Structure formats: C-alpha cells, structure tokens
XYZ file of N, CA, C and O in Angstrom:
424
model
N 0.745 -1.107 0.019
C 0.042 0.044 -0.057
C 0.869 1.198 -0.045
O 1.921 1.219 0.600
N 0.433 2.214 -0.612
C 1.063 3.496 -0.780
C 0.370 4.642 0.062
O -0.461 5.320 -0.546
N 0.500 4.619 1.376
C -0.295 5.519 2.283
C -0.272 6.942 1.793
O -1.289 7.539 1.713
N 0.901 7.478 1.516
C 0.902 8.914 1.226
C 0.071 9.273 0.012
O -0.654 10.203 -0.075
N 0.041 8.471 -0.997
C -0.824 8.631 -2.252
C -2.287 8.504 -1.935
O -3.017 9.334 -2.324
N -2.612 7.506 -1.105
C -3.966 7.451 -0.694
C -4.455 8.584 0.271
O -5.539 9.209 -0.048
N -3.664 8.979 1.244
C -4.024 10.088 1.950
C -4.116 11.385 1.187
O -4.996 12.182 1.350
N -3.160 11.687 0.209
C -3.104 12.794 -0.590
C -4.500 12.840 -1.473
O -5.106 13.824 -1.630
N -4.794 11.702 -1.914
C -5.963 11.608 -2.782
C -7.256 11.900 -2.039
O -8.134 12.533 -2.464
N -7.276 11.419 -0.861
C -8.503 11.593 0.023
C -8.560 12.922 0.703
O -9.607 13.313 1.226
N -7.497 13.766 0.572
C -7.465 15.038 1.297
C -8.346 16.014 0.482
O -8.759 17.051 1.037
N -8.617 15.742 -0.753
C -9.411 16.795 -1.485
C -10.899 16.453 -1.545
O -11.262 15.272 -1.918
N -11.812 17.353 -1.181
C -13.159 17.133 -1.094
C -13.752 16.661 -2.523
O -14.726 15.845 -2.529
N -13.277 17.127 -3.623
C -13.832 16.755 -4.894
C -13.520 15.282 -5.216
O -14.343 14.560 -5.675
N -12.364 14.861 -4.784
C -11.925 13.420 -4.979
C -12.796 12.530 -4.023
O -13.239 11.463 -4.376
N -13.044 12.993 -2.772
C -13.878 12.195 -1.952
C -15.339 12.115 -2.488
O -15.920 11.062 -2.364
N -15.765 13.158 -3.131
C -17.155 13.184 -3.776
C -17.194 12.158 -4.983
O -18.142 11.461 -5.196
N -16.070 12.228 -5.679
C -15.993 11.331 -6.818
C -15.991 9.854 -6.294
O -16.799 8.988 -6.892
N -15.380 9.589 -5.309
C -15.366 8.166 -4.759
C -16.751 7.928 -4.199
O -17.230 6.801 -4.397
N -17.290 8.798 -3.626
C -18.808 8.622 -3.115
C -19.677 8.245 -4.227
O -20.513 7.393 -4.195
N -19.598 8.971 -5.345
C -20.410 8.817 -6.481
C -20.171 7.387 -7.088
O -21.152 6.667 -7.484
N -18.937 6.966 -7.180
C -18.632 5.771 -7.722
C -19.041 4.541 -6.855
O -19.494 3.533 -7.312
N -18.987 4.768 -5.560
C -19.471 3.792 -4.547
C -20.917 3.635 -4.596
O -21.522 2.496 -4.672
N -21.734 4.669 -4.708
C -23.092 4.665 -4.681
C -23.821 4.266 -6.008
O -24.737 3.727 -5.966
N -23.162 4.733 -7.043
C -23.749 4.639 -8.400
C -23.157 3.734 -9.300
O -23.476 3.518 -10.448
N -21.882 3.185 -8.975
C -21.220 2.290 -9.818
C -20.410 2.898 -10.828
O -20.256 4.103 -10.887
N -19.806 2.095 -11.695
C -18.930 2.553 -12.841
C -19.703 3.502 -13.608
O -20.924 3.437 -13.962
N -18.894 4.628 -14.029
C -19.563 5.724 -14.806
C -18.586 6.332 -15.845
O -17.313 6.198 -15.573
N -19.068 6.793 -16.972
C -18.125 7.381 -17.883
C -17.744 8.803 -17.340
O -18.360 9.410 -16.554
N -16.592 9.304 -17.704
C -16.146 10.575 -17.168
C -17.019 11.672 -17.494
O -17.125 12.639 -16.601
N -17.738 11.668 -18.536
C -18.617 12.800 -18.836
C -19.731 12.929 -17.848
O -20.166 13.955 -17.407
N -20.260 11.669 -17.474
C -21.356 11.697 -16.476
C -20.828 12.239 -15.079
O -21.591 12.957 -14.440
N -19.604 11.910 -14.803
C -19.041 12.453 -13.586
C -18.794 13.916 -13.646
O -19.130 14.657 -12.779
N -18.321 14.343 -14.775
C -18.003 15.810 -15.079
C -19.193 16.608 -14.887
O -19.219 17.698 -14.461
N -20.422 16.013 -15.342
C -21.667 16.750 -15.329
C -22.176 17.110 -13.911
O -22.923 17.996 -13.733
N -21.544 16.365 -12.896
C -21.852 16.571 -11.525
C -21.111 17.680 -10.821
O -21.325 18.015 -9.589
N -20.050 18.172 -11.525
C -19.235 19.087 -10.846
C -19.175 20.509 -11.709
O -19.421 20.458 -12.877
N -18.950 21.515 -10.948
C -18.974 22.783 -11.578
C -17.394 23.123 -11.869
O -16.698 23.997 -11.232
N -16.824 22.357 -12.819
C -15.411 22.627 -13.227
C -15.268 22.110 -14.631
O -16.034 21.368 -15.069
N -14.230 22.511 -15.225
C -13.945 22.053 -16.577
C -13.479 20.628 -16.530
O -12.966 20.104 -15.616
N -13.839 19.953 -17.620
C -13.334 18.438 -17.630
C -11.979 18.192 -17.491
O -11.597 17.162 -16.722
N -11.023 19.007 -18.046
C -9.574 18.683 -17.727
C -9.315 18.720 -16.206
O -8.397 17.865 -15.724
N -9.879 19.604 -15.514
C -9.692 19.715 -13.992
C -10.249 18.414 -13.380
O -9.562 17.839 -12.529
N -11.361 17.888 -13.756
C -11.994 16.716 -13.248
C -11.034 15.517 -13.618
O -10.834 14.632 -12.725
N -10.610 15.518 -14.803
C -9.695 14.441 -15.260
C -8.459 14.391 -14.485
O -7.876 13.241 -14.112
N -7.901 15.511 -13.999
C -6.767 15.613 -13.133
C -7.136 14.849 -11.792
O -6.284 14.149 -11.201
N -8.204 15.200 -11.184
C -8.739 14.532 -9.921
C -8.851 13.043 -10.143
O -8.372 12.308 -9.265
N -9.440 12.629 -11.275
C -9.504 11.165 -11.550
C -8.090 10.548 -11.718
O -7.918 9.385 -11.204
N -7.186 11.254 -12.274
C -5.784 10.701 -12.386
C -5.156 10.504 -11.050
O -4.551 9.554 -10.791
N -5.304 11.468 -10.097
C -4.736 11.266 -8.797
C -5.402 10.033 -8.120
O -4.723 9.305 -7.510
N -6.705 9.921 -8.237
C -7.397 8.595 -7.660
C -6.846 7.491 -8.279
O -6.690 6.439 -7.653
N -6.687 7.455 -9.676
C -6.174 6.238 -10.247
C -4.715 6.011 -9.898
O -4.411 4.773 -9.584
N -3.876 6.947 -9.788
C -2.481 6.849 -9.324
C -2.480 6.248 -7.884
O -1.412 5.539 -7.610
N -3.375 6.666 -7.083
C -3.445 6.093 -5.697
C -4.036 4.675 -5.660
O -4.119 4.127 -4.557
N -4.464 4.216 -6.794
C -5.117 2.882 -6.800
C -6.617 2.864 -6.262
O -7.077 1.784 -6.128
N -7.225 3.943 -6.218
C -8.535 3.979 -5.697
C -9.672 3.823 -6.747
O -10.810 3.563 -6.447
N -9.256 4.060 -8.012
C -10.303 3.833 -9.062
C -9.506 3.136 -10.250
O -8.297 3.180 -10.314
N -10.321 2.461 -11.135
C -9.826 1.881 -12.300
C -10.396 2.674 -13.496
O -11.479 3.315 -13.360
N -9.711 2.659 -14.617
C -10.118 3.392 -15.800
C -10.175 2.411 -16.943
O -9.151 1.637 -17.119
N -11.340 2.302 -17.609
C -11.534 1.420 -18.708
C -11.980 2.130 -19.865
O -13.078 2.619 -19.955
N -11.096 2.134 -20.953
C -11.574 2.819 -22.179
C -12.535 1.911 -22.888
O -12.357 0.648 -22.993
N -13.685 2.500 -23.377
C -14.738 1.819 -24.137
C -14.943 2.750 -25.312
O -15.721 3.743 -25.118
N -14.535 2.449 -26.440
C -14.604 3.282 -27.648
C -13.924 4.572 -27.275
O -12.831 4.579 -26.928
N -14.631 5.690 -27.430
C -14.069 6.944 -27.240
C -14.355 7.450 -25.860
O -13.788 8.510 -25.444
N -15.009 6.688 -24.975
C -15.215 7.101 -23.661
C -14.228 6.297 -22.669
O -13.756 5.247 -22.957
N -14.203 6.969 -21.437
C -13.412 6.301 -20.393
C -14.322 6.034 -19.221
O -14.975 7.083 -18.774
N -14.408 4.884 -18.694
C -15.255 4.595 -17.603
C -14.374 4.444 -16.384
O -13.354 3.830 -16.368
N -14.979 5.003 -15.236
C -14.167 4.835 -13.981
C -15.127 3.958 -13.041
O -16.301 4.087 -12.976
N -14.339 3.225 -12.131
C -15.001 2.424 -11.117
C -14.177 2.402 -9.948
O -12.940 2.661 -9.913
N -14.834 2.443 -8.730
C -14.192 2.336 -7.413
C -13.350 1.043 -7.378
O -13.815 -0.004 -7.670
N -12.198 1.250 -6.740
C -11.360 0.144 -6.365
C -11.112 0.135 -4.881
O -10.315 1.024 -4.440
N -11.850 -0.503 -3.959
C -11.953 -0.280 -2.632
C -10.761 -0.805 -1.771
O -10.585 -0.578 -0.652
N -9.961 -1.620 -2.438
C -8.838 -2.300 -1.645
C -7.978 -1.411 -0.831
O -7.734 -1.567 0.295
N -7.465 -0.276 -1.468
C -6.661 0.621 -0.708
C -7.374 1.232 0.482
O -6.789 1.516 1.489
N -8.635 1.400 0.392
C -9.449 1.990 1.502
C -9.491 0.871 2.635
O -9.424 1.233 3.794
N -9.638 -0.371 2.290
C -9.601 -1.434 3.411
C -8.239 -1.441 4.024
O -8.173 -1.550 5.222
N -7.132 -1.347 3.297
C -5.870 -1.344 3.825
C -5.656 -0.161 4.794
O -5.123 -0.234 5.776
N -6.179 1.000 4.351
C -6.086 2.170 5.101
C -6.840 2.094 6.335
O -6.372 2.448 7.455
N -8.055 1.558 6.395
C -8.815 1.280 7.527
C -8.104 0.309 8.505
O -8.154 0.550 9.772
N -7.507 -0.701 7.956
C -6.841 -1.585 8.796
C -5.613 -0.859 9.539
O -5.337 -1.129 10.721
N -4.950 0.012 8.784
C -3.840 0.766 9.275
C -4.301 1.733 10.470
O -3.658 1.962 11.467
N -5.551 2.350 10.225
C -6.105 3.257 11.202
C -6.743 2.594 12.455
O -6.904 3.296 13.486
N -7.044 1.378 12.433
C -7.755 0.629 13.514
C -7.118 0.935 14.816
O -7.746 1.256 15.833
N -5.770 0.715 14.985
C -5.219 0.940 16.295
C -5.305 2.345 16.799
O -5.474 2.581 18.008
N -5.267 3.369 15.943
C -5.548 4.727 16.238
C -6.889 5.020 16.809
O -7.180 5.713 17.774
N -7.858 4.333 16.125
C -9.226 4.443 16.513
C -9.458 3.896 17.896
O -10.111 4.536 18.797
N -8.926 2.841 18.098
C -8.933 2.125 19.554
C -8.347 3.050 20.529
O -8.958 3.271 21.602
N -7.218 3.669 20.176
C -6.520 4.612 21.143
C -7.457 5.767 21.498
O -7.583 6.005 22.675
N -8.007 6.330 20.554
C -8.819 7.428 20.740
C -10.166 7.140 21.368
O -10.625 7.836 22.283
N -10.720 6.010 21.103
C -12.041 5.470 21.739
C -11.702 5.374 23.242
O -12.529 5.767 24.142
N -10.572 4.771 23.591
C -10.231 4.633 25.103
C -9.989 5.923 25.767
O -10.506 6.113 26.927
N -9.425 6.882 25.025
C -9.259 8.192 25.719
C -10.512 8.944 25.816
O -10.710 9.503 26.899
N -11.328 8.875 24.892
C -12.709 9.539 24.925
C -13.512 8.875 26.044
O -14.285 9.566 26.738
N -13.496 7.587 26.210
C -14.181 6.821 27.178
C -13.724 7.323 28.624
O -14.591 7.520 29.533
N -12.372 7.491 28.769
C -11.828 8.042 29.943
C -12.314 9.382 30.312
O -12.681 9.806 31.499
N -12.330 10.274 29.289
C -12.947 11.649 29.398
C -14.366 11.585 29.852
O -14.809 12.364 30.697
N -15.142 10.663 29.265
C -16.536 10.584 29.660
C -16.781 10.240 31.073
O -17.568 10.778 31.761
N -15.837 9.331 31.585
C -15.977 8.964 32.928
C -15.724 10.092 33.804
O -16.415 10.309 34.901
N -14.631 10.868 33.568
C -14.288 12.043 34.380
C -15.365 13.068 34.258
O -15.877 13.720 35.351
N -16.031 13.338 33.092
C -17.059 14.373 33.034
C -18.272 13.836 33.779
O -19.062 14.684 34.262
N -18.570 12.544 33.775
C -19.789 12.083 34.519
C -19.605 12.293 36.056
O -20.589 12.325 36.702
N -18.373 12.383 36.505
C -18.126 12.597 37.922
C -18.234 13.968 38.339
O -18.398 14.367 39.514
N -18.129 14.944 37.331
C -18.114 16.343 37.689
C -19.639 16.715 38.022
O -20.560 16.428 37.261
N -19.799 17.263 39.233
C -21.199 17.741 39.576
C -21.878 18.779 38.574
O -21.121 19.592 38.121
N -23.080 18.624 38.369
C -23.850 19.628 37.590
C -24.004 20.838 38.328
O -24.182 20.891 39.587
N -24.014 22.023 37.639
C -24.091 23.357 38.451
C -25.517 23.833 38.448
O -26.266 23.595 37.654
C-alpha cells in the first residue's frame, strides 16, 4: 500500500465526492461524472488521475469514452492501518466521559 498517495488523494473534497459517486452509483463514464461538478473536464480528469495513481479507481476505455470504477482495496488497507489509532482515541474519549460524568452539575 502507498499510504501517502491514498492520504493525498483523500485530502481533496472533490476526490472524496468522486469516490462517493462511484461507490453509490457504480462505474460511470467521465462525462457523467463531469456533469456533476462545476469545473472544466480537464480539471476533473486531473482529480481522476490522482485517484487512479493512488489505486482508488480503475479506468477502462470503451470506444471513445473512459469509464471509472471504485477500487476499494486501498481503503480497506487504510482502515486496517487506522484501526489501532481508532482504539486509542476511543479509550481516551471513554476516560474523558468517565471524568465528566463525575463532575457535579451546576
């Protein structure tokens, strides 16, 4: 897994929205994706390139169109990597909750 590429790809809200669309609506041609955003197609293509380079989407040429699909494996790897940190913060927040529960109401 290439964490920095995945993190960089996920840092941008447009790219996160592209992933959401592909997750919810499945494989789509670039033009259908472009129609959902207020930007020029070359700008959207750059976002798709970043996602592709990070391994988060696949690109399939069909005739003159290019279809994009979600490739979730890097997200699963990222989730596995983040799990220990999630446990860490959950235990810290549970401890904070206990302390706050002991504070008398005013």
